[in-house]
Tab-separated table of C-alpha atoms in Angstrom:
chain	number	residue	atom	x	y	z
E	25	MET	CA	0.000	0.000	0.000
E	26	GLN	CA	2.052	2.900	-1.289
E	27	GLY	CA	1.322	6.119	0.461
E	28	THR	CA	-0.375	4.942	3.616
E	29	SER	CA	2.688	6.162	5.532
E	30	GLN	CA	1.293	9.660	4.963
E	31	THR	CA	-1.581	8.817	7.298
E	32	PRO	CA	-0.054	8.816	10.782
E	33	SER	CA	-3.288	7.633	12.417
E	34	ARG	CA	-3.109	4.367	10.484
E	35	PRO	CA	0.197	2.542	10.821
E	36	THR	CA	1.106	0.500	7.748
E	37	THR	CA	1.656	-2.535	9.954
E	38	ALA	CA	-1.927	-2.932	11.152
E	39	TYR	CA	-5.510	-2.664	9.934
E	40	THR	CA	-7.740	-0.261	11.817
E	41	PRO	CA	-10.292	-2.145	13.952
E	42	THR	CA	-13.943	-1.382	13.262
E	43	ASP	CA	-17.144	-2.297	15.024
E	44	ARG	CA	-17.498	-5.441	12.972
E	45	THR	CA	-13.876	-6.569	13.161
E	46	VAL	CA	-13.738	-6.443	16.967
E	47	PRO	CA	-15.127	-9.802	18.114
E	48	THR	CA	-17.644	-9.926	20.932
E	49	ARG	CA	-15.948	-13.095	22.216
E	50	SER	CA	-12.286	-13.794	23.001
E	51	PRO	CA	-11.055	-10.359	21.861
E	52	ASP	CA	-7.596	-11.412	23.107
E	53	ARG	CA	-7.445	-13.808	20.155
E	54	ALA	CA	-8.022	-11.031	17.616
E	55	SER	CA	-5.211	-9.347	15.694
E	56	TYR	CA	-5.039	-6.616	13.079
E	57	ASP	CA	-1.386	-7.188	12.229
E	58	LYS	CA	-0.904	-7.057	8.459
E	59	GLU	CA	1.982	-9.534	8.425
E	60	LEU	CA	-0.066	-12.087	10.349
E	61	VAL	CA	-3.102	-11.524	8.117
E	62	HIS	CA	-1.006	-11.900	4.959
E	63	ALA	CA	0.646	-15.077	6.288
E	64	ILE	CA	-2.721	-16.687	7.083
E	65	LEU	CA	-4.114	-15.687	3.685
E	66	ASP	CA	-1.035	-16.882	1.799
E	67	GLU	CA	-1.053	-20.306	3.457
E	68	GLY	CA	-4.477	-21.061	1.968
E	69	TYR	CA	-6.261	-20.961	-1.339
E	70	VAL	CA	-9.873	-21.863	-0.485
E	71	CYS	CA	-11.979	-19.179	1.169
E	72	HIS	CA	-15.640	-19.052	2.123
E	73	LEU	CA	-17.276	-16.110	0.412
E	74	GLY	CA	-20.473	-14.729	1.906
E	75	PHE	CA	-22.944	-12.429	0.209
E	76	VAL	CA	-26.598	-11.554	0.569
E	77	ARG	CA	-29.169	-12.715	-1.948
E	78	ASP	CA	-32.834	-11.761	-1.549
E	79	GLY	CA	-32.103	-10.768	2.051
E	80	ALA	CA	-30.632	-14.155	3.006
E	81	PRO	CA	-26.976	-15.108	3.458
E	82	VAL	CA	-25.148	-17.337	0.967
E	83	VAL	CA	-21.748	-18.879	1.746
E	84	LEU	CA	-19.802	-20.565	-1.052
E	85	PRO	CA	-16.321	-22.089	-1.060
E	86	THR	CA	-14.087	-20.672	-3.757
E	87	LEU	CA	-10.432	-20.130	-4.645
E	88	TYR	CA	-8.770	-16.790	-3.982
E	89	GLY	CA	-5.462	-15.047	-4.582
E	90	ARG	CA	-3.725	-12.071	-2.964
E	91	VAL	CA	-1.795	-9.273	-4.656
E	92	GLY	CA	-0.592	-6.817	-2.027
E	93	GLU	CA	-3.624	-5.381	-0.279
E	94	ARG	CA	-6.105	-6.853	-2.734
E	95	LEU	CA	-7.827	-10.218	-2.801
E	96	TYR	CA	-9.186	-11.711	-5.997
E	97	VAL	CA	-11.884	-14.318	-6.557
E	98	HIS	CA	-12.716	-15.679	-9.982
E	99	GLY	CA	-15.429	-17.704	-11.568
E	100	SER	CA	-17.547	-18.105	-14.624
E	101	THR	CA	-19.186	-14.949	-15.881
E	102	GLY	CA	-22.442	-16.876	-15.334
E	103	SER	CA	-21.920	-17.566	-11.628
E	104	ARG	CA	-24.273	-15.857	-9.214
E	105	PRO	CA	-21.989	-13.764	-6.963
E	106	LEU	CA	-19.846	-12.706	-9.923
E	107	ARG	CA	-22.915	-11.619	-11.863
E	108	MET	CA	-24.148	-9.756	-8.779
E	109	ALA	CA	-20.823	-7.882	-8.562
E	110	GLY	CA	-20.959	-7.218	-12.275
E	111	GLY	CA	-20.208	-3.705	-13.367
E	112	ALA	CA	-17.682	-1.797	-11.306
E	113	ASP	CA	-20.376	-0.074	-9.203
E	114	PRO	CA	-21.963	-0.327	-6.764
E	115	GLY	CA	-20.282	-3.695	-6.190
E	116	LEU	CA	-21.342	-6.544	-3.957
E	117	PRO	CA	-21.021	-6.423	-0.142
E	118	VAL	CA	-19.136	-9.566	0.828
E	119	CYS	CA	-17.442	-11.246	3.755
E	120	LEU	CA	-14.474	-13.431	2.821
E	121	THR	CA	-13.199	-15.851	5.454
E	122	VAL	CA	-10.132	-18.110	5.452
E	123	THR	CA	-9.616	-20.690	8.197
E	124	HIS	CA	-6.762	-23.078	9.015
E	125	VAL	CA	-7.294	-25.758	11.647
E	126	ASP	CA	-4.006	-26.675	13.342
E	127	ALA	CA	-4.931	-29.037	16.177
E	128	LEU	CA	-7.749	-30.519	18.186
E	129	VAL	CA	-7.672	-29.427	21.832
E	130	LEU	CA	-9.086	-32.205	24.003
E	131	ALA	CA	-9.801	-31.098	27.549
E	132	ARG	CA	-10.859	-33.183	30.536
E	133	SER	CA	-14.179	-31.301	30.516
E	134	ALA	CA	-16.464	-31.294	27.484
E	135	PHE	CA	-16.895	-27.539	27.949
E	136	HIS	CA	-13.214	-26.738	27.387
E	137	HIS	CA	-12.817	-28.749	24.191
E	138	SER	CA	-11.572	-26.480	21.456
E	139	ILE	CA	-9.465	-26.303	18.349
E	140	ASN	CA	-6.299	-24.413	17.569
E	141	TYR	CA	-6.966	-22.388	14.465
E	142	ARG	CA	-5.967	-19.291	12.530
E	143	SER	CA	-8.618	-17.384	10.612
E	144	VAL	CA	-8.955	-14.141	8.695
E	145	VAL	CA	-12.248	-12.351	8.112
E	146	VAL	CA	-12.418	-9.620	5.455
E	147	HIS	CA	-15.429	-7.318	5.168
E	148	GLY	CA	-15.924	-5.106	2.167
E	149	THR	CA	-17.393	-4.569	-1.252
E	150	ALA	CA	-16.308	-6.707	-4.176
E	151	HIS	CA	-15.917	-5.027	-7.557
E	152	ASP	CA	-15.695	-6.489	-11.024
E	153	VAL	CA	-12.177	-6.315	-12.462
E	154	THR	CA	-12.378	-4.845	-15.952
E	155	ASP	CA	-8.734	-3.869	-16.610
E	156	PRO	CA	-7.188	-6.686	-18.720
E	157	ASP	CA	-3.743	-6.410	-17.093
E	158	GLU	CA	-5.180	-6.517	-13.573
E	159	LYS	CA	-7.337	-9.462	-14.597
E	160	ARG	CA	-4.337	-11.435	-15.894
E	161	GLN	CA	-2.327	-10.604	-12.774
E	162	ALA	CA	-5.241	-11.735	-10.598
E	163	LEU	CA	-5.583	-15.035	-12.452
E	164	ASP	CA	-1.839	-15.684	-12.086
E	165	ALA	CA	-2.140	-14.935	-8.371
E	166	LEU	CA	-5.030	-17.396	-8.077
E	167	VAL	CA	-2.985	-20.201	-9.660
E	168	ASP	CA	0.159	-19.302	-7.686
E	169	HIS	CA	-1.808	-19.285	-4.424
E	170	VAL	CA	-2.555	-22.974	-4.961
E	171	VAL	CA	0.969	-23.885	-6.109
E	172	PRO	CA	3.633	-21.150	-5.899
E	173	GLY	CA	5.344	-20.784	-9.250
E	174	ARG	CA	2.737	-22.726	-11.191
E	175	SER	CA	1.474	-19.840	-13.334
E	176	TYR	CA	4.818	-19.784	-15.192
E	177	ASP	CA	4.512	-23.492	-15.981
E	178	SER	CA	1.102	-23.606	-17.639
E	179	ARG	CA	-0.496	-22.223	-20.764
E	180	PRO	CA	-1.861	-18.732	-19.988
E	181	ALA	CA	-5.543	-18.062	-20.562
E	182	ASN	CA	-6.407	-17.167	-24.154
E	183	LYS	CA	-8.894	-14.481	-25.211
E	184	LYS	CA	-11.877	-16.821	-25.163
E	185	GLU	CA	-11.010	-18.126	-21.702
E	186	LEU	CA	-10.410	-14.619	-20.368
E	187	ALA	CA	-13.780	-13.517	-21.714
E	188	ALA	CA	-15.492	-16.464	-19.993
E	189	THR	CA	-13.850	-15.694	-16.648
E	190	ALA	CA	-15.049	-13.016	-14.271
E	191	VAL	CA	-12.735	-11.707	-11.567
E	192	ILE	CA	-13.779	-9.655	-8.554
E	193	ARG	CA	-11.529	-7.614	-6.289
E	194	LEU	CA	-11.855	-7.090	-2.548
E	195	ASP	CA	-9.527	-4.606	-0.854
E	196	LEU	CA	-7.896	-5.579	2.436
E	197	ASP	CA	-9.124	-2.733	4.572
E	198	GLU	CA	-11.633	-3.941	7.164
E	199	VAL	CA	-9.790	-7.067	8.243
E	200	SER	CA	-9.113	-9.087	11.355
E	201	ALA	CA	-7.302	-12.296	12.200
E	202	LYS	CA	-8.247	-14.599	15.029
E	203	VAL	CA	-5.846	-17.181	16.404
E	204	ARG	CA	-5.983	-19.818	19.098
E	205	THR	CA	-2.715	-21.507	19.997
E	206	GLY	CA	-1.411	-23.372	23.010
E	207	GLY	CA	-2.600	-26.225	25.147
E	208	VAL	CA	-5.558	-27.336	27.214
E	209	ASN	CA	-7.333	-24.874	29.539
E	210	ASP	CA	-9.076	-27.065	32.097
E	211	GLU	CA	-10.522	-25.916	35.403
E	212	PRO	CA	-8.133	-26.531	38.325
E	213	GLU	CA	-10.616	-28.882	39.983
E	214	ASP	CA	-10.717	-31.067	36.836
E	215	LEU	CA	-6.979	-31.707	36.545
E	216	ALA	CA	-7.077	-34.920	38.564
E	217	LEU	CA	-9.829	-36.474	36.414
E	218	PRO	CA	-8.773	-39.684	34.657
E	219	HIS	CA	-9.570	-38.390	31.144
E	220	TRP	CA	-6.752	-38.088	28.611
E	221	ALA	CA	-6.165	-34.473	27.634
E	222	GLY	CA	-3.880	-32.859	25.124
E	223	LEU	CA	-3.453	-31.741	21.539
E	224	VAL	CA	-3.957	-33.742	18.358
E	225	PRO	CA	-2.161	-31.858	15.547
E	226	LEU	CA	-3.599	-32.103	12.059
E	227	ARG	CA	-1.508	-33.599	9.288
E	228	LYS	CA	-0.606	-30.962	6.714
E	229	GLY	CA	0.759	-30.937	3.226
E	230	TYR	CA	0.336	-33.247	0.281
E	231	GLU	CA	0.698	-36.854	-0.768
E	232	ALA	CA	2.852	-37.772	-3.769
E	233	PRO	CA	1.591	-36.208	-7.019
E	234	VAL	CA	-0.239	-38.519	-9.441
E	235	ALA	CA	0.660	-37.737	-13.055
E	236	ASP	CA	-2.008	-37.495	-15.725
E	237	PRO	CA	-1.738	-40.647	-17.885
E	238	GLY	CA	-1.392	-38.569	-21.052
E	239	LEU	CA	1.659	-36.477	-20.147
E	240	ALA	CA	3.782	-35.461	-23.112
E	241	PRO	CA	6.819	-37.794	-23.346
E	242	GLY	CA	9.732	-36.669	-21.184
E	243	THR	CA	7.660	-34.397	-18.929
E	244	ALA	CA	9.260	-34.644	-15.484
E	245	LEU	CA	7.769	-33.704	-12.125
E	246	PRO	CA	8.745	-30.048	-11.645
E	247	GLY	CA	10.804	-29.020	-8.654
E	248	TYR	CA	8.099	-26.771	-7.172
E	249	LEU	CA	5.854	-29.843	-6.866
E	250	ALA	CA	8.534	-32.133	-5.470
E	251	GLU	CA	9.070	-29.505	-2.739
E	252	LEU	CA	5.400	-29.055	-1.841
L	29	MET	CA	-37.136	-37.834	9.724
L	30	GLN	CA	-40.110	-39.865	10.890
L	31	GLY	CA	-43.117	-39.519	8.684
L	32	THR	CA	-41.574	-38.173	5.520
L	33	SER	CA	-42.426	-41.498	3.864
L	34	GLN	CA	-46.016	-40.249	3.867
L	35	THR	CA	-45.035	-37.564	1.354
L	36	PRO	CA	-44.597	-39.429	-1.939
L	37	SER	CA	-43.347	-36.322	-3.726
L	38	ARG	CA	-40.361	-36.163	-1.398
L	39	PRO	CA	-38.354	-39.367	-1.190
L	40	THR	CA	-36.578	-39.847	2.121
L	41	THR	CA	-33.324	-40.433	0.312
L	42	ALA	CA	-32.979	-36.967	-1.194
L	43	TYR	CA	-33.542	-33.316	-0.358
L	44	THR	CA	-35.882	-31.394	-2.631
L	45	PRO	CA	-33.949	-28.945	-4.834
L	46	THR	CA	-34.968	-25.294	-4.542
L	47	ASP	CA	-34.065	-22.194	-6.511
L	48	ARG	CA	-31.135	-21.478	-4.219
L	49	THR	CA	-29.811	-25.041	-3.989
L	50	VAL	CA	-29.594	-25.513	-7.758
L	51	PRO	CA	-26.208	-24.045	-8.750
L	52	THR	CA	-25.968	-21.759	-11.749
L	53	ARG	CA	-22.604	-23.352	-12.598
L	54	SER	CA	-21.635	-27.030	-12.990
L	55	PRO	CA	-25.085	-28.369	-12.058
L	56	ASP	CA	-23.754	-31.858	-12.871
L	57	ARG	CA	-21.628	-31.615	-9.728
L	58	ALA	CA	-24.656	-30.984	-7.499
L	59	SER	CA	-26.357	-33.718	-5.482
L	60	TYR	CA	-29.302	-33.832	-3.100
L	61	ASP	CA	-28.616	-37.359	-1.876
L	62	LYS	CA	-29.055	-37.507	1.903
L	63	GLU	CA	-26.448	-40.223	2.406
L	64	LEU	CA	-23.839	-38.202	0.538
L	65	VAL	CA	-24.763	-35.014	2.415
L	66	HIS	CA	-24.553	-36.794	5.780
L	67	ALA	CA	-21.198	-38.371	4.884
L	68	ILE	CA	-19.692	-34.994	3.925
L	69	LEU	CA	-21.072	-33.360	7.075
L	70	ASP	CA	-19.898	-36.184	9.342
L	71	GLU	CA	-16.347	-36.097	7.987
L	72	GLY	CA	-15.916	-32.518	9.201
L	73	TYR	CA	-16.412	-30.468	12.322
L	74	VAL	CA	-15.628	-26.893	11.211
L	75	CYS	CA	-18.252	-25.101	9.156
L	76	HIS	CA	-18.507	-21.558	7.860
L	77	LEU	CA	-21.678	-19.966	9.152
L	78	GLY	CA	-23.083	-17.003	7.258
L	79	PHE	CA	-25.656	-14.544	8.524
L	80	VAL	CA	-26.706	-10.987	7.745
L	81	ARG	CA	-25.927	-8.122	10.116
L	82	ASP	CA	-27.028	-4.584	9.281
L	83	GLY	CA	-27.641	-5.697	5.713
L	84	ALA	CA	-24.102	-7.037	5.198
L	85	PRO	CA	-22.920	-10.647	5.165
L	86	VAL	CA	-20.829	-12.108	7.989
L	87	VAL	CA	-19.038	-15.464	7.659
L	88	LEU	CA	-17.511	-17.050	10.761
L	89	PRO	CA	-15.809	-20.423	11.210
L	90	THR	CA	-17.352	-22.493	13.978
L	91	LEU	CA	-17.781	-26.086	15.149
L	92	TYR	CA	-20.941	-28.008	14.359
L	93	GLY	CA	-22.545	-31.350	15.117
L	94	ARG	CA	-25.264	-33.404	13.413
L	95	VAL	CA	-28.100	-35.351	15.011
L	96	GLY	CA	-30.237	-36.931	12.305
L	97	GLU	CA	-31.662	-34.141	10.173
L	98	ARG	CA	-30.563	-31.373	12.511
L	99	LEU	CA	-27.311	-29.450	12.710
L	100	TYR	CA	-26.186	-27.728	15.881
L	101	VAL	CA	-23.800	-24.841	16.418
L	102	HIS	CA	-22.804	-23.633	19.866
L	103	GLY	CA	-21.090	-20.664	21.379
L	104	SER	CA	-21.089	-18.272	24.241
L	105	THR	CA	-24.449	-16.742	25.060
L	106	GLY	CA	-22.661	-13.430	24.393
L	107	SER	CA	-21.599	-14.223	20.834
L	108	ARG	CA	-23.189	-12.212	18.055
L	109	PRO	CA	-24.952	-14.814	15.861
L	110	LEU	CA	-26.153	-16.752	18.884
L	111	ARG	CA	-27.591	-13.605	20.435
L	112	MET	CA	-29.227	-12.759	17.099
L	113	ALA	CA	-30.874	-16.195	17.027
L	114	GLY	CA	-31.889	-15.773	20.665
L	115	GLY	CA	-35.439	-16.667	21.501
L	116	ALA	CA	-37.019	-19.470	19.519
L	117	ASP	CA	-38.678	-17.060	17.047
L	118	PRO	CA	-38.275	-15.700	14.488
L	119	GLY	CA	-34.790	-17.179	14.374
L	120	LEU	CA	-31.810	-16.154	12.289
L	121	PRO	CA	-31.565	-16.797	8.532
L	122	VAL	CA	-28.248	-18.562	8.001
L	123	CYS	CA	-26.214	-20.404	5.404
L	124	LEU	CA	-23.964	-23.139	6.780
L	125	THR	CA	-21.248	-24.477	4.501
L	126	VAL	CA	-18.837	-27.391	4.986
L	127	THR	CA	-15.981	-27.976	2.518
L	128	HIS	CA	-13.389	-30.734	2.182
L	129	VAL	CA	-10.503	-30.265	-0.247
L	130	ASP	CA	-9.267	-33.624	-1.541
L	131	ALA	CA	-6.709	-32.810	-4.228
L	132	LEU	CA	-5.204	-30.087	-6.362
L	133	VAL	CA	-5.953	-30.542	-10.059
L	134	LEU	CA	-3.058	-29.149	-12.098
L	135	ALA	CA	-3.878	-28.817	-15.768
L	136	ARG	CA	-1.599	-27.899	-18.660
L	137	SER	CA	-3.650	-24.714	-19.106
L	138	ALA	CA	-4.063	-22.174	-16.312
L	139	PHE	CA	-7.773	-22.018	-17.143
L	140	HIS	CA	-8.413	-25.690	-16.310
L	141	HIS	CA	-6.681	-25.664	-12.934
L	142	SER	CA	-9.133	-26.811	-10.301
L	143	ILE	CA	-9.473	-28.649	-7.038
L	144	ASN	CA	-11.249	-31.851	-6.149
L	145	TYR	CA	-13.592	-31.049	-3.295
L	146	ARG	CA	-16.791	-32.059	-1.562
L	147	SER	CA	-19.000	-29.383	-0.063
L	148	VAL	CA	-22.414	-29.093	1.530
L	149	VAL	CA	-24.424	-25.873	1.650
L	150	VAL	CA	-27.399	-25.639	4.032
L	151	HIS	CA	-29.876	-22.761	3.848
L	152	GLY	CA	-32.392	-22.153	6.582
L	153	THR	CA	-33.311	-20.431	9.804
L	154	ALA	CA	-31.389	-21.123	13.002
L	155	HIS	CA	-33.354	-21.329	16.230
L	156	ASP	CA	-32.211	-21.157	19.815
L	157	VAL	CA	-32.330	-24.558	21.555
L	158	THR	CA	-34.114	-24.164	24.870
L	159	ASP	CA	-34.956	-27.779	25.772
L	160	PRO	CA	-32.254	-28.961	28.239
L	161	ASP	CA	-32.203	-32.536	26.915
L	162	GLU	CA	-31.847	-31.406	23.309
L	163	LYS	CA	-29.116	-28.993	24.379
L	164	ARG	CA	-27.128	-31.740	26.112
L	165	GLN	CA	-27.550	-34.051	23.136
L	166	ALA	CA	-26.386	-31.273	20.805
L	167	LEU	CA	-23.287	-30.568	22.901
L	168	ASP	CA	-22.409	-34.279	22.943
L	169	ALA	CA	-22.826	-34.334	19.156
L	170	LEU	CA	-20.506	-31.334	18.810
L	171	VAL	CA	-17.756	-33.068	20.823
L	172	ASP	CA	-18.299	-36.396	19.070
L	173	HIS	CA	-18.116	-34.734	15.657
L	174	VAL	CA	-14.545	-33.717	16.438
L	175	VAL	CA	-13.553	-37.069	17.977
L	176	PRO	CA	-16.111	-39.896	17.793
L	177	GLY	CA	-16.687	-41.342	21.256
L	178	ARG	CA	-15.068	-38.455	23.091
L	179	SER	CA	-18.208	-37.195	24.851
L	180	TYR	CA	-18.255	-40.360	26.996
L	181	ASP	CA	-14.658	-39.761	28.054
L	182	SER	CA	-14.887	-36.214	29.403
L	183	ARG	CA	-16.634	-34.452	32.236
L	184	PRO	CA	-20.107	-33.384	31.029
L	185	ALA	CA	-21.040	-29.724	31.212
L	186	ASN	CA	-22.309	-28.609	34.618
L	187	LYS	CA	-25.212	-26.215	35.210
L	188	LYS	CA	-23.052	-23.113	35.103
L	189	GLU	CA	-21.376	-24.180	31.853
L	190	LEU	CA	-24.708	-25.106	30.271
L	191	ALA	CA	-26.112	-21.716	31.205
L	192	ALA	CA	-23.116	-19.973	29.615
L	193	THR	CA	-23.482	-21.939	26.367
L	194	ALA	CA	-25.991	-21.114	23.673
L	195	VAL	CA	-26.914	-23.737	21.078
L	196	ILE	CA	-28.724	-23.079	17.825
L	197	ARG	CA	-30.406	-25.646	15.612
L	198	LEU	CA	-30.620	-25.662	11.819
L	199	ASP	CA	-32.811	-28.275	10.135
L	200	LEU	CA	-31.453	-30.117	7.109
L	201	ASP	CA	-34.146	-29.262	4.630
L	202	GLU	CA	-32.842	-26.910	1.934
L	203	VAL	CA	-29.547	-28.658	1.300
L	204	SER	CA	-27.217	-29.479	-1.557
L	205	ALA	CA	-23.855	-31.157	-1.957
L	206	LYS	CA	-21.352	-30.309	-4.660
L	207	VAL	CA	-18.534	-32.658	-5.573
L	208	ARG	CA	-15.665	-32.593	-8.029
L	209	THR	CA	-13.721	-35.813	-8.472
L	210	GLY	CA	-11.506	-37.261	-11.158
L	211	GLY	CA	-8.554	-36.068	-13.141
L	212	VAL	CA	-7.422	-33.246	-15.382
L	213	ASN	CA	-9.743	-31.835	-18.058
L	214	ASP	CA	-7.426	-30.182	-20.566
L	215	GLU	CA	-8.346	-29.101	-24.079
L	216	PRO	CA	-7.341	-31.699	-26.712
L	217	GLU	CA	-4.989	-29.219	-28.375
L	218	ASP	CA	-3.109	-28.709	-25.081
L	219	LEU	CA	-2.300	-32.362	-24.397
L	220	ALA	CA	1.090	-32.221	-26.131
L	221	LEU	CA	2.275	-29.216	-24.109
L	222	PRO	CA	5.366	-29.911	-21.993
L	223	HIS	CA	3.709	-28.892	-18.695
L	224	TRP	CA	3.347	-31.503	-15.952
L	225	ALA	CA	-0.325	-32.213	-15.248
L	226	GLY	CA	-2.020	-34.389	-12.680
L	227	LEU	CA	-3.452	-34.567	-9.177
L	228	VAL	CA	-1.787	-33.664	-5.895
L	229	PRO	CA	-3.813	-35.332	-3.116
L	230	LEU	CA	-3.970	-33.572	0.247
L	231	ARG	CA	-2.614	-35.332	3.319
L	232	LYS	CA	-5.433	-36.172	5.708
L	233	GLY	CA	-5.702	-37.234	9.301
L	234	TYR	CA	-3.685	-36.406	12.371
L	235	GLU	CA	-0.188	-36.452	13.769
L	236	ALA	CA	0.582	-38.286	17.013
L	237	PRO	CA	-1.351	-36.850	19.994
L	238	VAL	CA	0.626	-34.663	22.436
L	239	ALA	CA	-0.432	-35.299	26.044
L	240	ASP	CA	-1.063	-32.413	28.417
L	241	PRO	CA	1.889	-32.298	30.855
L	242	GLY	CA	-0.448	-32.500	33.850
L	243	LEU	CA	-2.285	-35.742	33.049
L	244	ALA	CA	-3.447	-37.683	36.102
L	245	PRO	CA	-0.971	-40.534	36.807
L	246	GLY	CA	-1.742	-43.679	34.838
L	247	THR	CA	-3.906	-41.960	32.194
L	248	ALA	CA	-3.254	-43.839	28.957
L	249	LEU	CA	-3.968	-42.690	25.408
L	250	PRO	CA	-7.506	-43.935	24.721
L	251	GLY	CA	-8.149	-46.312	21.838
L	252	TYR	CA	-10.378	-43.887	19.950
L	253	LEU	CA	-7.421	-41.475	19.685
L	254	ALA	CA	-4.879	-44.137	18.730
L	255	GLU	CA	-7.210	-45.066	15.849
L	256	LEU	CA	-7.765	-41.510	14.584
């Protein structure tokens, strides 16, 4: 975000909390730190995008990419939220949420069961991306969010594909992260109970890639996939 | 769902599609099969719950449990969506979405990159659970969704904890699943391109449990955790 350093009331290292980014529960778990928010966003590629249709909420899973302080979501030009955001104005009010689950937290008491997680919630208005260069950059970011470096090792979208793809932009402005880390928080009087308590970390990462049977002869597994 | 067999127009094995559960895109990936919906729901425990606040969407990650054709979400009595659903009527319009990512689908063309996933989207109205027995059953279901069998091996909630916990119910009625499986769908003219293409399956499951340092002497790792 070039230029935000000219606004002393808003440090470039943190988002400004608003009424809807300050949680009513566990405010100690909330953070507005940009580095933390970016790290949580960059570790994932599937978000849950919420919008309002006929007065009722709709939540759909979809891929996303980040370029600086902008998030991008793409889809067919025929898809509902992308049609609703169609045209640059007035845009579509959305809430975009990304969640990573790190561990199960098993307490001696049912009440204190929890999970360790890191989430980011972004509120704002999504706008249709009409600039061709921004659209191409957004689509590269979407592919590279899933596999870093992949956009350079695939055929770029052609004119027909670009025309069939809608991209919407959501600025990172009204943003919060929420994180739970650490161990079990049982009541002191429960510590002697005979129930096992502790953390169960989730497995992360990927299994070995499975090549398409029709690979062109001599096509080797690229390094960026071997390192995943 | 006792009694639905008396409604010939609605087979007990499938949910009835509605305008908002028929996707505008990839309708071939949509399913209303109850068994499939239940299986997707039962494999997870974190959902993304959407609701409308001051006309804008809000999407929050939260735990859920299933009992038959009912989903339950819990939280502090002070939390925003649970307060908004407070009182049995009129309830809170919500959209509850559960997504599992199974594999990355890397195509030769950027355009055909995708992911294999299974998701369930539930539309409806959440109501506060006031019946104490239903509330206890819901809380057990929430714990058992995370680790099957765990609710029997932990101290049940006491009166104070129950009073501090709000539970909302969402009936499985307007429901759809969406599933992408299979391999890469590249254009015929791209098959000879020298880009690696194929699937990268996600690792699933858990790492070895990490016991709380203060376990009561002699507390062994229970079988249901060793089998996770």
